[in-house]
Amino acid sequence: MSIHPLEFRLISNPNQQEIITSEKDWHNTIILGDCSKVLQKIPSNIVDLIVTSPPYADSRKKTYGGINPDDYVQWFLPISKQMYRVLKADGTLIINIKEKVVNGERHNYVIKLILAMQQQGWLWTEEYIWHKKNSYPGKWPNRFRDAWERCLQFNKQKKFKMYQERVMVPMGDWAKTRLKNLSETDQTRDNSKVESGFGKNVSNWLGRTMVYPTNVLHLATECSNKSHSATFPKSLPAWFIQLFTEPGDTVFDPFLGSGTTAMVAKELGRCYIGIEIKEEYYQGALINIEKLYLIVKIKVSLGLIKHKKLII
Amino acid sequence: MSIHPLEFRLISNPNQQEIITSEKDWHNTIILGDCSKVLQKIPSNIVDLIVTSPPYADSRKKTYGGINPDDYVQWFLPISKQMYRVLKADGTLIINIKEKVVNGERHNYVIKLILAMQQQGWLWTEEYIWHKKNSYPGKWPNRFRDAWERCLQFNKQKKFKMYQERVMVPMGDWAKTRLKNLSETDQTRDNSKVESGFGKNVSNWLGRTMVYPTNVLHLATECSNKSHSATFPKSLPAWFIQLFTEPGDTVFDPFLGSGTTAMVAKELGRCYIGIEIKEEYYQGALINIEKLYLIVKIKVSLGLIKHKKLII
DNA sequence: GTTCCGCATGAATCGATAG
DNA sequence: ACTATCGATTCATGCGGAA
């Protein structure tokens, strides 16, 4: 069995009713369309993890999505309801979000969203903090730089899959650089991670005492990609994918953007499903993911990777 | 004018109706009593900053306060209403709080409290994150150590007093160097800070590029002083007092505990008002603050501090 | 006097056991 | 079934005693 070609399923018009019946059809697929519509066609209970960064509320109309802060909760609830349906019972939902400042005040649409999602049946298991180490500089009369975002964890039930050992970090003084190392590795070692989690990093750290991390993640924002409104660095979905899924599991992102979640899922040996509404971002995601397949193909042809490792 | 003796006002029974009419009477006073009662006697618009860490919700009845999570908001709202009244128009309220895990899920009483306080007229200006480097250890099947707490900033109006330059930090890792120094300095150089903010630390920073901090604070909890169960380290209120008040301003804490807020306010040359309901903590706070006065007295007698600096 | 090492100690949470 | 209590778990920090 060799690397199968990409099978990207393009549903530009969701009403065309392309019938997809089996669960398998959705694996490793990204779809162009409005996720509130496309989600209705995805079978129930097929996703192990949802990692997503929905478009932030913004009163400016032209931006991506452009949902008004006051309408945000009502806009999001139908989508979260569908996410609840497609997620497996022991799966996890991670939402990366941060409220905007509106009229000098933090808007309350995020905390209202938490309450509304609890009404839908979601359990608000935990709130992780993403501490952005190098956020954009800036100073305002009333506030400092905003250097953190919420990563809200929701579950359908109290028992869910979690593999804590995978994200253990070196102890003590190395704690400072714990996730920085992890982040750097993500950027350099593409597919070695398919084999064994974070690959050689783990072996480097063996012999040193490993400890469990906390619910505060120190990750640098990626400064490289300026073209899109890139939401999170690859190390952010990587951390949650490692923590909440096994290789072969399915990771879903209804707001795929430039494809970060799908790329990381692929790199870590997970299946991915992604939806993106803007064709510009969708095309970028296609290219980014296709690159991954090409890189793997080249490495295999050079004998750098053993064949059997690639079959997903 | 010499150092006036301590005038601690003991109101063990708030119904005794000790009449306090003038604003001045409340300066540098700590009161034993239920803050929801005592607050009603404090004049309006006399406080520049409230820094407080209310008792966290806890279903166990015995513990301090022991407010049930489901009753927390209704318990707190009368107090926040009084805090609104005593705070000056351009003053600030900082609440250090974190929701407990109840039944495997983060309870929503904190975010409900935010919404309810907005209904009272409070502006939710900002949410600072206190990143606790040494939080309580533990590993559980479904979560990691909780290493952060919320510091919610509320204001009465969009324009408020803020002195951002005072909390500027050396470029680089401001958390590790600056605030650790500050913590150590607080313990050793008590009143030198009265003169110029953080005192000699500033001179250490000369020559280094100073930058504004972010809304993420790295502070370690002060541990292993068996006598006190201080909720937050002195550097936490110190940071907000520096940021939101000038010397001579009044800092208020309705849940004084062992007196941390009052001690820091005193050390930084601000006036303090504190309320504590448990006599055990109240006595401890009395002792802690009295120590500060004694230290000042001794230093003056030794000629280590100039007299005029001490008049508050 | 330094530096180093051992140890107690937390605003915790879960699961099991008991009423 | 639901609530109350208890033991086990776990690591950054700062103190005291030792080298």
CSV table of C-alpha atoms in Angstrom, one decimal, chain B residues 89-228:
chain,number,residue,atom,x,y,z
B,89,ALA,CA,-15.1,57.7,40.3
B,90,ASP,CA,-11.6,57.3,38.8
B,91,GLY,CA,-10.7,54.4,41.1
B,92,THR,CA,-10.1,50.7,40.3
B,93,LEU,CA,-11.3,47.4,41.7
B,94,ILE,CA,-9.1,44.3,41.4
B,95,ILE,CA,-10.5,40.9,42.3
B,96,ASN,CA,-8.2,37.9,42.6
B,97,ILE,CA,-10.3,34.8,42.2
B,98,LYS,CA,-10.4,31.4,40.6
B,99,GLU,CA,-13.3,29.0,40.1
B,100,LYS,CA,-13.2,25.6,41.8
B,101,VAL,CA,-13.7,22.3,40.1
B,102,VAL,CA,-17.1,20.9,41.0
B,103,ASN,CA,-18.1,17.5,39.8
B,104,GLY,CA,-15.3,17.3,37.3
B,105,GLU,CA,-16.2,20.6,35.7
B,106,ARG,CA,-15.1,24.2,36.2
B,107,HIS,CA,-17.9,25.9,38.0
B,108,ASN,CA,-19.3,29.0,36.4
B,109,TYR,CA,-19.8,31.2,39.4
B,110,VAL,CA,-17.0,33.5,38.5
B,111,ILE,CA,-18.1,34.3,35.0
B,112,LYS,CA,-21.7,34.7,36.3
B,113,LEU,CA,-20.3,37.1,38.8
B,114,ILE,CA,-18.7,39.2,36.0
B,115,LEU,CA,-22.0,39.4,34.2
B,116,ALA,CA,-23.9,40.3,37.4
B,117,MET,CA,-21.4,43.0,38.3
B,118,GLN,CA,-21.7,44.5,34.8
B,119,GLN,CA,-25.4,44.8,35.6
B,120,GLN,CA,-24.5,46.7,38.7
B,121,GLY,CA,-22.7,49.3,36.6
B,122,TRP,CA,-19.2,48.0,36.8
B,123,LEU,CA,-17.1,48.1,33.7
B,124,TRP,CA,-15.1,44.9,33.2
B,125,THR,CA,-12.0,46.7,31.9
B,126,GLU,CA,-9.5,43.9,31.8
B,127,GLU,CA,-8.6,40.4,33.1
B,128,TYR,CA,-5.0,40.0,34.2
B,129,ILE,CA,-3.6,36.5,34.6
B,130,TRP,CA,-1.6,35.6,37.6
B,131,HIS,CA,0.6,32.8,36.5
B,132,LYS,CA,1.6,30.9,39.7
B,133,LYS,CA,4.9,29.2,39.2
B,134,ASN,CA,4.6,27.0,42.2
B,135,SER,CA,1.0,25.9,42.4
B,136,TYR,CA,-0.3,23.0,44.3
B,137,PRO,CA,1.0,19.7,42.9
B,138,GLY,CA,-1.0,16.8,41.8
B,139,LYS,CA,-1.9,14.7,38.9
B,140,TRP,CA,-5.4,13.6,38.0
B,141,PRO,CA,-6.8,11.5,35.3
B,142,ASN,CA,-8.5,14.4,33.6
B,143,ARG,CA,-6.5,17.5,34.4
B,144,PHE,CA,-3.2,19.1,35.2
B,145,ARG,CA,-2.1,21.4,37.9
B,146,ASP,CA,-4.0,24.7,38.1
B,147,ALA,CA,-1.3,27.2,37.7
B,148,TRP,CA,-3.2,30.5,37.2
B,149,GLU,CA,-5.8,32.7,38.7
B,150,ARG,CA,-7.8,35.6,37.5
B,151,CYS,CA,-7.2,39.2,38.5
B,152,LEU,CA,-10.4,40.9,37.3
B,153,GLN,CA,-10.2,44.7,36.8
B,154,PHE,CA,-13.4,46.6,37.2
B,155,ASN,CA,-13.9,50.4,36.9
B,156,LYS,CA,-16.8,52.8,37.4
B,157,GLN,CA,-15.9,54.8,34.3
B,158,LYS,CA,-13.8,54.5,31.2
B,159,LYS,CA,-11.3,57.0,32.4
B,160,PHE,CA,-9.4,56.0,35.5
B,161,LYS,CA,-6.1,56.7,37.2
B,162,MET,CA,-3.3,54.6,35.8
B,163,TYR,CA,0.5,55.2,36.2
B,164,GLN,CA,1.9,52.8,33.7
B,165,GLU,CA,5.5,53.9,34.0
B,166,ARG,CA,5.7,52.7,37.5
B,167,VAL,CA,5.5,49.1,36.6
B,168,MET,CA,7.9,49.2,33.6
B,169,VAL,CA,10.3,46.4,33.7
B,170,PRO,CA,13.7,45.7,32.2
B,171,MET,CA,13.6,44.2,28.8
B,172,GLY,CA,13.8,40.4,28.7
B,173,ASP,CA,12.3,38.3,31.4
B,174,TRP,CA,10.6,40.9,33.5
B,175,ALA,CA,8.8,38.2,35.5
B,176,LYS,CA,11.7,36.4,36.8
B,177,THR,CA,14.0,39.3,37.6
B,178,ARG,CA,11.9,42.2,38.5
B,179,LEU,CA,9.1,40.9,40.5
B,180,LYS,CA,11.3,38.4,42.3
B,181,ASN,CA,13.5,41.3,43.3
B,182,LEU,CA,10.5,43.2,44.4
B,183,SER,CA,9.3,40.4,46.5
B,184,GLU,CA,12.6,40.1,48.2
B,185,THR,CA,12.9,43.8,48.6
B,186,ASP,CA,9.5,44.0,50.2
B,187,GLN,CA,10.8,41.8,53.0
B,188,THR,CA,14.1,43.5,53.6
B,189,ARG,CA,13.9,47.2,52.7
B,190,ASP,CA,10.6,48.0,54.2
B,191,ASN,CA,10.1,51.7,53.9
B,192,SER,CA,12.7,52.8,51.5
B,193,LYS,CA,10.1,52.4,48.9
B,194,VAL,CA,8.0,55.1,50.4
B,195,GLU,CA,10.4,57.6,48.9
B,196,SER,CA,10.3,56.6,45.3
B,197,GLY,CA,8.2,53.7,44.4
B,198,PHE,CA,10.3,50.7,44.3
B,199,GLY,CA,13.3,52.4,45.8
B,200,LYS,CA,16.7,51.2,45.0
B,201,ASN,CA,15.6,48.6,42.6
B,202,VAL,CA,15.1,51.4,40.1
B,203,SER,CA,18.7,52.3,40.2
B,204,ASN,CA,19.6,48.7,39.4
B,205,TRP,CA,17.7,49.0,36.3
B,206,LEU,CA,19.3,52.2,35.0
B,207,GLY,CA,21.0,51.6,31.8
B,208,ARG,CA,18.7,48.8,30.9
B,209,THR,CA,16.0,49.2,28.4
B,210,MET,CA,12.6,49.4,30.1
B,211,VAL,CA,9.4,48.1,28.5
B,212,TYR,CA,5.8,48.0,29.6
B,213,PRO,CA,4.7,44.7,31.0
B,214,THR,CA,1.8,42.6,29.7
B,215,ASN,CA,-1.4,41.5,31.3
B,216,VAL,CA,0.2,38.2,32.4
B,217,LEU,CA,2.0,38.4,35.8
B,218,HIS,CA,4.5,35.7,36.8
B,219,LEU,CA,4.6,35.4,40.6
B,220,ALA,CA,5.3,32.6,42.9
B,221,THR,CA,3.1,31.9,45.9
B,222,GLU,CA,4.8,32.6,49.1
B,223,CYS,CA,5.1,29.3,50.8
B,224,SER,CA,6.0,27.7,54.1
B,225,ASN,CA,5.5,30.5,56.5
B,226,LYS,CA,3.5,28.3,58.8
B,227,SER,CA,1.9,31.2,60.7
B,228,HIS,CA,0.3,32.9,57.7
